[in-house]
């Protein structure tokens, strides 16, 4: 199963390291990643594989929100099909 993870907020050192470590601890594999900095704002989107994950998607979503609060960013994850349905025209 694949999911889309987004991270948005004020740029600071260590965002990618913290998010990728968080995912690795849960056996979530990063398939693709794109990130950019727009003036002082950081935006990242990841396509991740949850096949070997040690937590269910719902639990991961809650933990992503907690991670976001901890690092001062907005961190969200949702199933790839839901993401695609919400962003198709």
Coordinates of N, CA and C in Angstrom, one line a residue:
X1 N 0.8 -1.2 0.0 CA 0.0 0.0 0.0 C 0.9 1.2 0.0
X2 N 0.5 2.2 -0.8 CA 1.3 3.5 -0.9 C 0.4 4.6 -0.3
X3 N 1.2 5.6 0.2 CA 0.5 6.8 0.8 C 1.3 8.0 0.4
X4 N 0.7 9.2 0.5 CA 1.3 10.5 0.3 C 1.5 11.2 1.6
X5 N 2.7 11.6 1.9 CA 3.0 12.3 3.1 C 3.4 13.7 2.7
X6 N 2.9 14.7 3.4 CA 3.2 16.1 3.1 C 3.7 16.8 4.4
X7 N 4.7 17.7 4.2 CA 5.3 18.4 5.3 C 5.4 19.9 4.9
X8 N 4.8 20.8 5.7 CA 4.8 22.2 5.3 C 5.0 23.0 6.6
X9 N 5.8 24.1 6.4 CA 6.0 25.0 7.6 C 7.3 25.9 7.4
X10 N 7.6 26.6 8.4 CA 8.8 27.5 8.3 C 10.0 26.6 8.2
X11 N 10.9 27.0 7.3 CA 12.1 26.3 7.1 C 13.0 26.3 8.4
X12 N 13.6 25.1 8.6 CA 14.6 25.0 9.7 C 15.5 23.8 9.4
X13 N 16.6 23.7 10.1 CA 17.5 22.6 9.9 C 17.0 21.3 10.4
X14 N 17.2 20.2 9.7 CA 16.9 18.9 10.2 C 15.5 18.3 9.8
X15 N 14.7 19.0 9.1 CA 13.3 18.6 8.8 C 13.4 17.2 8.1
X16 N 14.1 17.1 7.0 CA 14.1 15.9 6.2 C 14.7 14.7 7.1
X17 N 15.7 15.0 7.9 CA 16.3 14.0 8.7 C 15.3 13.5 9.8
X18 N 14.6 14.4 10.4 CA 13.6 14.0 11.4 C 12.5 13.2 10.8
X19 N 11.9 13.6 9.7 CA 10.8 12.9 9.1 C 11.3 11.5 8.5
X20 N 12.4 11.5 7.9 CA 12.9 10.2 7.4 C 13.2 9.2 8.5
X21 N 13.8 9.7 9.6 CA 14.1 8.8 10.7 C 12.8 8.3 11.3
X22 N 11.8 9.2 11.5 CA 10.5 8.8 12.0 C 9.9 7.7 11.1
X23 N 10.0 7.8 9.8 CA 9.4 6.8 8.9 C 10.2 5.5 9.0
X24 N 11.5 5.6 9.0 CA 12.4 4.4 9.1 C 12.1 3.6 10.4
X25 N 11.9 4.3 11.5 CA 11.6 3.6 12.7 C 10.3 2.8 12.6
X26 N 9.4 3.1 11.7 CA 8.1 2.4 11.5 C 8.2 1.5 10.3
X27 N 9.3 1.3 9.7 CA 9.5 0.5 8.5 C 8.7 1.0 7.3
X28 N 8.6 2.3 7.2 CA 7.9 2.9 6.1 C 9.0 3.3 5.1
X29 N 8.9 2.8 3.8 CA 9.9 3.0 2.8 C 9.6 4.3 2.0
X30 N 10.5 5.2 1.8 CA 10.3 6.3 1.0 C 10.6 5.9 -0.5
X31 N 9.6 6.1 -1.3 CA 9.7 5.7 -2.8 C 10.2 6.9 -3.6
X32 N 9.7 8.1 -3.3 CA 10.0 9.3 -4.0 C 9.8 10.5 -3.1
X33 N 10.6 11.5 -3.3 CA 10.6 12.7 -2.4 C 10.8 13.9 -3.3
X34 N 10.1 15.0 -3.0 CA 10.3 16.3 -3.6 C 10.2 17.3 -2.5
X35 N 11.1 18.3 -2.5 CA 11.0 19.3 -1.5 C 11.5 20.6 -2.1
X36 N 11.0 21.7 -1.6 CA 11.4 23.0 -2.0 C 11.3 24.0 -0.9
X37 N 12.0 25.1 -1.0 CA 11.9 26.2 -0.1 C 11.5 27.4 -0.8
X38 N 10.4 28.0 -0.4 CA 9.8 29.2 -0.9 C 10.0 30.3 0.1
X39 N 11.0 31.1 -0.2 CA 11.4 32.2 0.8 C 11.7 31.5 2.1
X40 N 10.9 31.7 3.2 CA 11.2 31.1 4.5 C 10.4 29.8 4.7
X41 N 9.7 29.3 3.7 CA 8.8 28.2 3.9 C 9.3 27.0 3.2
X42 N 9.2 25.8 3.9 CA 9.6 24.5 3.5 C 8.4 23.7 3.1
X43 N 8.4 23.1 1.9 CA 7.3 22.2 1.5 C 7.9 20.9 1.0
X44 N 7.4 19.8 1.4 CA 7.9 18.5 1.0 C 6.7 17.5 0.8
X45 N 6.8 16.7 -0.3 CA 5.9 15.7 -0.5 C 6.6 14.4 -0.7
X46 N 6.2 13.3 -0.1 CA 6.8 12.0 -0.2 C 5.8 11.0 -0.7
X47 N 6.2 10.1 -1.5 CA 5.4 8.9 -1.8 C 6.0 7.8 -1.0
X48 N 5.3 7.1 -0.2 CA 5.8 6.1 0.7 C 5.1 4.8 0.5
X49 N 5.8 3.7 0.9 CA 5.3 2.4 0.8 C 5.1 1.9 2.2
X50 N 3.9 1.5 2.5 CA 3.5 1.0 3.9 C 3.5 -0.5 4.0
X51 N 3.9 -1.2 3.0 CA 3.8 -2.7 3.0 C 4.4 -3.3 4.2
X52 N 5.6 -2.9 4.6 CA 6.3 -3.5 5.7 C 6.1 -2.7 7.0
X53 N 5.3 -1.7 7.0 CA 5.1 -0.8 8.1 C 4.7 -1.6 9.4
X54 N 5.2 -1.1 10.5 CA 4.9 -1.7 11.8 C 3.6 -1.1 12.4
X55 N 3.0 -0.1 11.7 CA 1.8 0.6 12.2 C 0.8 0.7 11.1
X56 N -0.5 0.7 11.4 CA -1.5 0.9 10.5 C -1.6 2.4 10.0
X57 N -2.2 2.6 8.8 CA -2.2 3.9 8.3 C -2.9 4.9 9.2
X58 N -3.9 4.6 9.9 CA -4.6 5.5 10.8 C -3.7 5.9 12.0
X59 N -3.0 4.9 12.5 CA -2.0 5.2 13.6 C -0.9 6.1 13.1
X60 N -0.4 5.8 11.9 CA 0.7 6.6 11.3 C 0.2 8.0 11.1
X61 N -1.1 8.2 10.7 CA -1.6 9.5 10.5 C -1.6 10.3 11.8
X62 N -2.0 9.7 12.9 CA -2.0 10.3 14.2 C -0.6 10.6 14.7
X63 N 0.3 9.7 14.4 CA 1.7 9.9 14.8 C 2.3 11.0 14.0
X64 N 1.9 11.2 12.7 CA 2.4 12.3 11.9 C 2.0 13.6 12.4
X65 N 0.7 13.7 12.9 CA 0.3 15.0 13.5 C 1.1 15.3 14.7
X66 N 1.4 14.3 15.6 CA 2.2 14.5 16.8 C 3.6 14.9 16.4
X67 N 4.2 14.3 15.4 CA 5.5 14.7 14.9 C 5.5 16.2 14.5
X68 N 4.4 16.5 13.7 CA 4.3 17.9 13.2 C 4.3 18.9 14.4
X69 N 3.5 18.6 15.4 CA 3.5 19.4 16.6 C 4.8 19.5 17.3
X70 N 5.5 18.4 17.3 CA 6.8 18.4 18.0 C 7.9 19.2 17.2
X71 N 7.8 19.2 15.9 CA 8.8 19.9 15.1 C 8.3 21.2 14.5
X72 N 7.1 21.6 14.9 CA 6.6 22.9 14.5 C 6.2 23.0 13.0
X73 N 5.8 21.9 12.4 CA 5.4 21.8 11.0 C 4.0 21.1 10.9
X74 N 3.4 21.2 9.7 CA 2.2 20.5 9.4 C 2.7 19.2 8.7
X75 N 2.4 18.0 9.3 CA 2.8 16.7 8.7 C 1.5 15.9 8.6
X76 N 1.2 15.5 7.4 CA 0.0 14.7 7.1 C 0.3 13.6 6.2
X77 N -0.4 12.5 6.4 CA -0.3 11.3 5.5 C -1.7 10.8 5.1
X78 N -1.9 10.4 3.9 CA -3.1 9.8 3.5 C -2.9 8.8 2.4
X79 N -3.8 7.8 2.3 CA -3.7 6.8 1.3 C -3.6 7.4 -0.1
X80 N -2.7 6.9 -1.0 CA -2.5 7.4 -2.3 C -3.8 7.6 -3.1
X81 N -4.7 6.6 -3.0 CA -5.9 6.7 -3.8 C -6.8 7.9 -3.3
X82 N -6.9 8.1 -2.0 CA -7.6 9.2 -1.5 C -7.0 10.5 -1.9
X83 N -5.7 10.6 -1.8 CA -5.0 11.8 -2.2 C -5.2 12.1 -3.7
X84 N -5.2 11.1 -4.5 CA -5.4 11.3 -6.0 C -6.9 11.7 -6.2
X85 N -7.8 11.1 -5.5 CA -9.2 11.5 -5.7 C -9.5 13.0 -5.3
X86 N -8.8 13.4 -4.2 CA -9.0 14.7 -3.7 C -8.4 15.8 -4.6
X87 N -7.4 15.4 -5.4 CA -6.6 16.4 -6.2 C -6.8 16.2 -7.7
X88 N -7.8 15.4 -8.1 CA -8.1 15.3 -9.5 C -9.2 16.3 -9.9
X89 N -9.1 16.7 -11.1 CA -10.1 17.7 -11.6 C -11.1 17.1 -12.4

